[in-house]
Amino acid sequence: MPQVNFPPYNIVKTGDFTYDIEMALAGFGKKDIEVKYADNTLTVNSVQSEKDESEDPSVIHRGISKRQFKRSFTIADDVVVNGAELKDGLLKVSLEKIVPEAKKPRTVEIK
């Protein structure tokens, strides 16, 4: 089974209950990527474009390839996907853990 290591990604804690999954996708545009969330699985995959860029005669050397990929993450029941943004070759998917008020840590006043 081939090792799945593309695209590289980070998981970053951005707040007490918020996280971002960051994926390095240099050369990909919004139309080249699909983000789906269903049955506790977040899936990010490349979408085959209608035009095959490998046949573009104006490209002399192709060192940046848009290889096909599919990367999946298992998301807990209490986590929601708030959105995705592609900026400067970095796809950022925002996640939030929903914690009921009763379970959030709180400071108890000492009398």
PDB file of C-alpha atoms in Angstrom:
ATOM      1  CA  MET A   1       0.000   0.000   0.000  1.00  0.00           C
ATOM      2  CA  PRO A   2       1.570   3.336  -0.984  1.00  0.00           C
ATOM      3  CA  GLN A   3       2.256   5.810   1.792  1.00  0.00           C
ATOM      4  CA  VAL A   4      -0.101   8.763   1.641  1.00  0.00           C
ATOM      5  CA  ASN A   5       1.949  11.869   2.369  1.00  0.00           C
ATOM      6  CA  PHE A   6       0.631  14.408  -0.121  1.00  0.00           C
ATOM      7  CA  PRO A   7      -0.404  17.052   0.457  1.00  0.00           C
ATOM      8  CA  PRO A   8       1.489  17.914   3.637  1.00  0.00           C
ATOM      9  CA  TYR A   9      -0.701  19.338   6.409  1.00  0.00           C
ATOM     10  CA  ASN A  10      -0.676  20.907   9.868  1.00  0.00           C
ATOM     11  CA  ILE A  11      -3.330  20.795  12.577  1.00  0.00           C
ATOM     12  CA  VAL A  12      -3.225  24.064  14.508  1.00  0.00           C
ATOM     13  CA  LYS A  13      -5.060  24.933  17.730  1.00  0.00           C
ATOM     14  CA  THR A  14      -6.380  28.474  17.212  1.00  0.00           C
ATOM     15  CA  GLY A  15      -8.436  28.884  20.408  1.00  0.00           C
ATOM     16  CA  ASP A  16      -9.791  26.972  23.384  1.00  0.00           C
ATOM     17  CA  PHE A  17     -12.219  25.039  21.175  1.00  0.00           C
ATOM     18  CA  THR A  18     -11.141  25.910  17.607  1.00  0.00           C
ATOM     19  CA  TYR A  19      -8.680  24.261  15.249  1.00  0.00           C
ATOM     20  CA  ASP A  20      -7.476  24.672  11.668  1.00  0.00           C
ATOM     21  CA  ILE A  21      -6.293  22.013   9.285  1.00  0.00           C
ATOM     22  CA  GLU A  22      -3.784  23.661   6.936  1.00  0.00           C
ATOM     23  CA  MET A  23      -2.806  21.924   3.698  1.00  0.00           C
ATOM     24  CA  ALA A  24      -0.025  23.063   1.359  1.00  0.00           C
ATOM     25  CA  LEU A  25      -1.532  23.113  -2.150  1.00  0.00           C
ATOM     26  CA  ALA A  26       0.816  25.219  -4.290  1.00  0.00           C
ATOM     27  CA  GLY A  27      -0.414  25.500  -7.863  1.00  0.00           C
ATOM     28  CA  PHE A  28      -4.014  24.534  -7.052  1.00  0.00           C
ATOM     29  CA  GLY A  29      -6.932  26.936  -7.442  1.00  0.00           C
ATOM     30  CA  LYS A  30     -10.387  26.863  -5.845  1.00  0.00           C
ATOM     31  CA  LYS A  31     -11.780  25.008  -8.865  1.00  0.00           C
ATOM     32  CA  ASP A  32      -9.115  22.292  -8.473  1.00  0.00           C
ATOM     33  CA  ILE A  33     -10.054  21.311  -4.908  1.00  0.00           C
ATOM     34  CA  GLU A  34     -13.147  19.767  -3.352  1.00  0.00           C
ATOM     35  CA  VAL A  35     -13.847  19.723   0.404  1.00  0.00           C
ATOM     36  CA  LYS A  36     -16.592  17.407   1.667  1.00  0.00           C
ATOM     37  CA  TYR A  37     -17.851  16.607   5.161  1.00  0.00           C
ATOM     38  CA  ALA A  38     -20.142  13.638   5.770  1.00  0.00           C
ATOM     39  CA  ASP A  39     -20.492  10.874   8.370  1.00  0.00           C
ATOM     40  CA  ASN A  40     -17.746  12.296  10.628  1.00  0.00           C
ATOM     41  CA  THR A  41     -15.234  12.300   7.756  1.00  0.00           C
ATOM     42  CA  LEU A  42     -13.685  15.415   6.261  1.00  0.00           C
ATOM     43  CA  THR A  43     -12.317  14.687   2.786  1.00  0.00           C
ATOM     44  CA  VAL A  44     -10.174  17.005   0.692  1.00  0.00           C
ATOM     45  CA  ASN A  45      -9.407  15.904  -2.838  1.00  0.00           C
ATOM     46  CA  SER A  46      -8.237  17.264  -6.146  1.00  0.00           C
ATOM     47  CA  VAL A  47     -10.674  17.650  -9.003  1.00  0.00           C
ATOM     48  CA  GLN A  48      -9.602  16.719 -12.522  1.00  0.00           C
ATOM     49  CA  SER A  49      -9.798  19.822 -14.672  1.00  0.00           C
ATOM     50  CA  GLU A  50     -11.419  19.656 -18.078  1.00  0.00           C
ATOM     51  CA  LYS A  51      -8.235  20.911 -19.748  1.00  0.00           C
ATOM     52  CA  ASP A  52      -5.233  18.607 -19.433  1.00  0.00           C
ATOM     53  CA  GLU A  53      -2.374  20.954 -18.614  1.00  0.00           C
ATOM     54  CA  SER A  54       0.253  18.342 -19.491  1.00  0.00           C
ATOM     55  CA  GLU A  55      -0.597  18.929 -23.138  1.00  0.00           C
ATOM     56  CA  ASP A  56      -0.057  22.714 -22.966  1.00  0.00           C
ATOM     57  CA  PRO A  57       2.591  23.449 -25.626  1.00  0.00           C
ATOM     58  CA  SER A  58       3.612  26.737 -23.987  1.00  0.00           C
ATOM     59  CA  VAL A  59       5.051  24.929 -20.941  1.00  0.00           C
ATOM     60  CA  ILE A  60       8.708  24.119 -21.536  1.00  0.00           C
ATOM     61  CA  HIS A  61       9.340  22.434 -18.188  1.00  0.00           C
ATOM     62  CA  ARG A  62       6.760  21.218 -15.663  1.00  0.00           C
ATOM     63  CA  GLY A  63       8.309  21.090 -12.184  1.00  0.00           C
ATOM     64  CA  ILE A  64       5.143  21.984 -10.258  1.00  0.00           C
ATOM     65  CA  SER A  65       2.692  19.190 -10.842  1.00  0.00           C
ATOM     66  CA  LYS A  66      -0.956  19.104  -9.881  1.00  0.00           C
ATOM     67  CA  ARG A  67      -0.970  15.464  -8.905  1.00  0.00           C
ATOM     68  CA  GLN A  68      -4.232  13.886  -7.935  1.00  0.00           C
ATOM     69  CA  PHE A  69      -4.796  13.379  -4.211  1.00  0.00           C
ATOM     70  CA  LYS A  70      -7.412  12.470  -1.650  1.00  0.00           C
ATOM     71  CA  ARG A  71      -6.848  13.064   2.049  1.00  0.00           C
ATOM     72  CA  SER A  72      -9.420  12.157   4.733  1.00  0.00           C
ATOM     73  CA  PHE A  73      -9.677  13.091   8.407  1.00  0.00           C
ATOM     74  CA  THR A  74     -11.971  11.489  10.988  1.00  0.00           C
ATOM     75  CA  ILE A  75     -13.833  14.217  12.878  1.00  0.00           C
ATOM     76  CA  ALA A  76     -15.339  13.666  16.344  1.00  0.00           C
ATOM     77  CA  ASP A  77     -19.114  13.885  16.858  1.00  0.00           C
ATOM     78  CA  ASP A  78     -18.839  17.140  18.803  1.00  0.00           C
ATOM     79  CA  VAL A  79     -16.762  18.955  16.136  1.00  0.00           C
ATOM     80  CA  VAL A  80     -18.265  21.020  13.316  1.00  0.00           C
ATOM     81  CA  VAL A  81     -16.625  22.260  10.124  1.00  0.00           C
ATOM     82  CA  ASN A  82     -17.048  26.049   9.923  1.00  0.00           C
ATOM     83  CA  GLY A  83     -15.583  26.645   6.482  1.00  0.00           C
ATOM     84  CA  ALA A  84     -12.574  26.508   4.185  1.00  0.00           C
ATOM     85  CA  GLU A  85     -10.351  29.161   2.629  1.00  0.00           C
ATOM     86  CA  LEU A  86      -7.612  28.919  -0.015  1.00  0.00           C
ATOM     87  CA  LYS A  87      -5.039  31.697   0.172  1.00  0.00           C
ATOM     88  CA  ASP A  88      -1.448  31.848  -1.063  1.00  0.00           C
ATOM     89  CA  GLY A  89      -1.335  28.104  -1.781  1.00  0.00           C
ATOM     90  CA  LEU A  90      -2.545  27.168   1.692  1.00  0.00           C
ATOM     91  CA  LEU A  91      -5.976  25.586   2.212  1.00  0.00           C
ATOM     92  CA  LYS A  92      -7.301  26.260   5.697  1.00  0.00           C
ATOM     93  CA  VAL A  93     -10.306  24.276   6.993  1.00  0.00           C
ATOM     94  CA  SER A  94     -11.720  25.696  10.247  1.00  0.00           C
ATOM     95  CA  LEU A  95     -13.103  23.329  12.879  1.00  0.00           C
ATOM     96  CA  GLU A  96     -14.836  24.010  16.183  1.00  0.00           C
ATOM     97  CA  LYS A  97     -15.471  21.691  19.103  1.00  0.00           C
ATOM     98  CA  ILE A  98     -18.951  22.316  20.466  1.00  0.00           C
ATOM     99  CA  VAL A  99     -18.823  22.131  24.250  1.00  0.00           C
ATOM    100  CA  PRO A 100     -22.019  22.652  26.284  1.00  0.00           C
ATOM    101  CA  GLU A 101     -21.827  25.504  28.804  1.00  0.00           C
ATOM    102  CA  ALA A 102     -22.187  23.036  31.668  1.00  0.00           C
ATOM    103  CA  LYS A 103     -19.003  21.211  30.582  1.00  0.00           C
ATOM    104  CA  LYS A 104     -16.861  24.294  29.975  1.00  0.00           C
ATOM    105  CA  PRO A 105     -14.251  24.996  32.643  1.00  0.00           C
ATOM    106  CA  ARG A 106     -15.269  27.775  35.006  1.00  0.00           C
ATOM    107  CA  THR A 107     -13.810  29.453  38.035  1.00  0.00           C
ATOM    108  CA  VAL A 108     -15.586  28.783  41.305  1.00  0.00           C
ATOM    109  CA  GLU A 109     -15.674  31.716  43.693  1.00  0.00           C
ATOM    110  CA  ILE A 110     -14.199  30.992  47.107  1.00  0.00           C
ATOM    111  CA  LYS A 111     -16.253  32.415  50.005  1.00  0.00           C
TER     112      LYS A 111
END
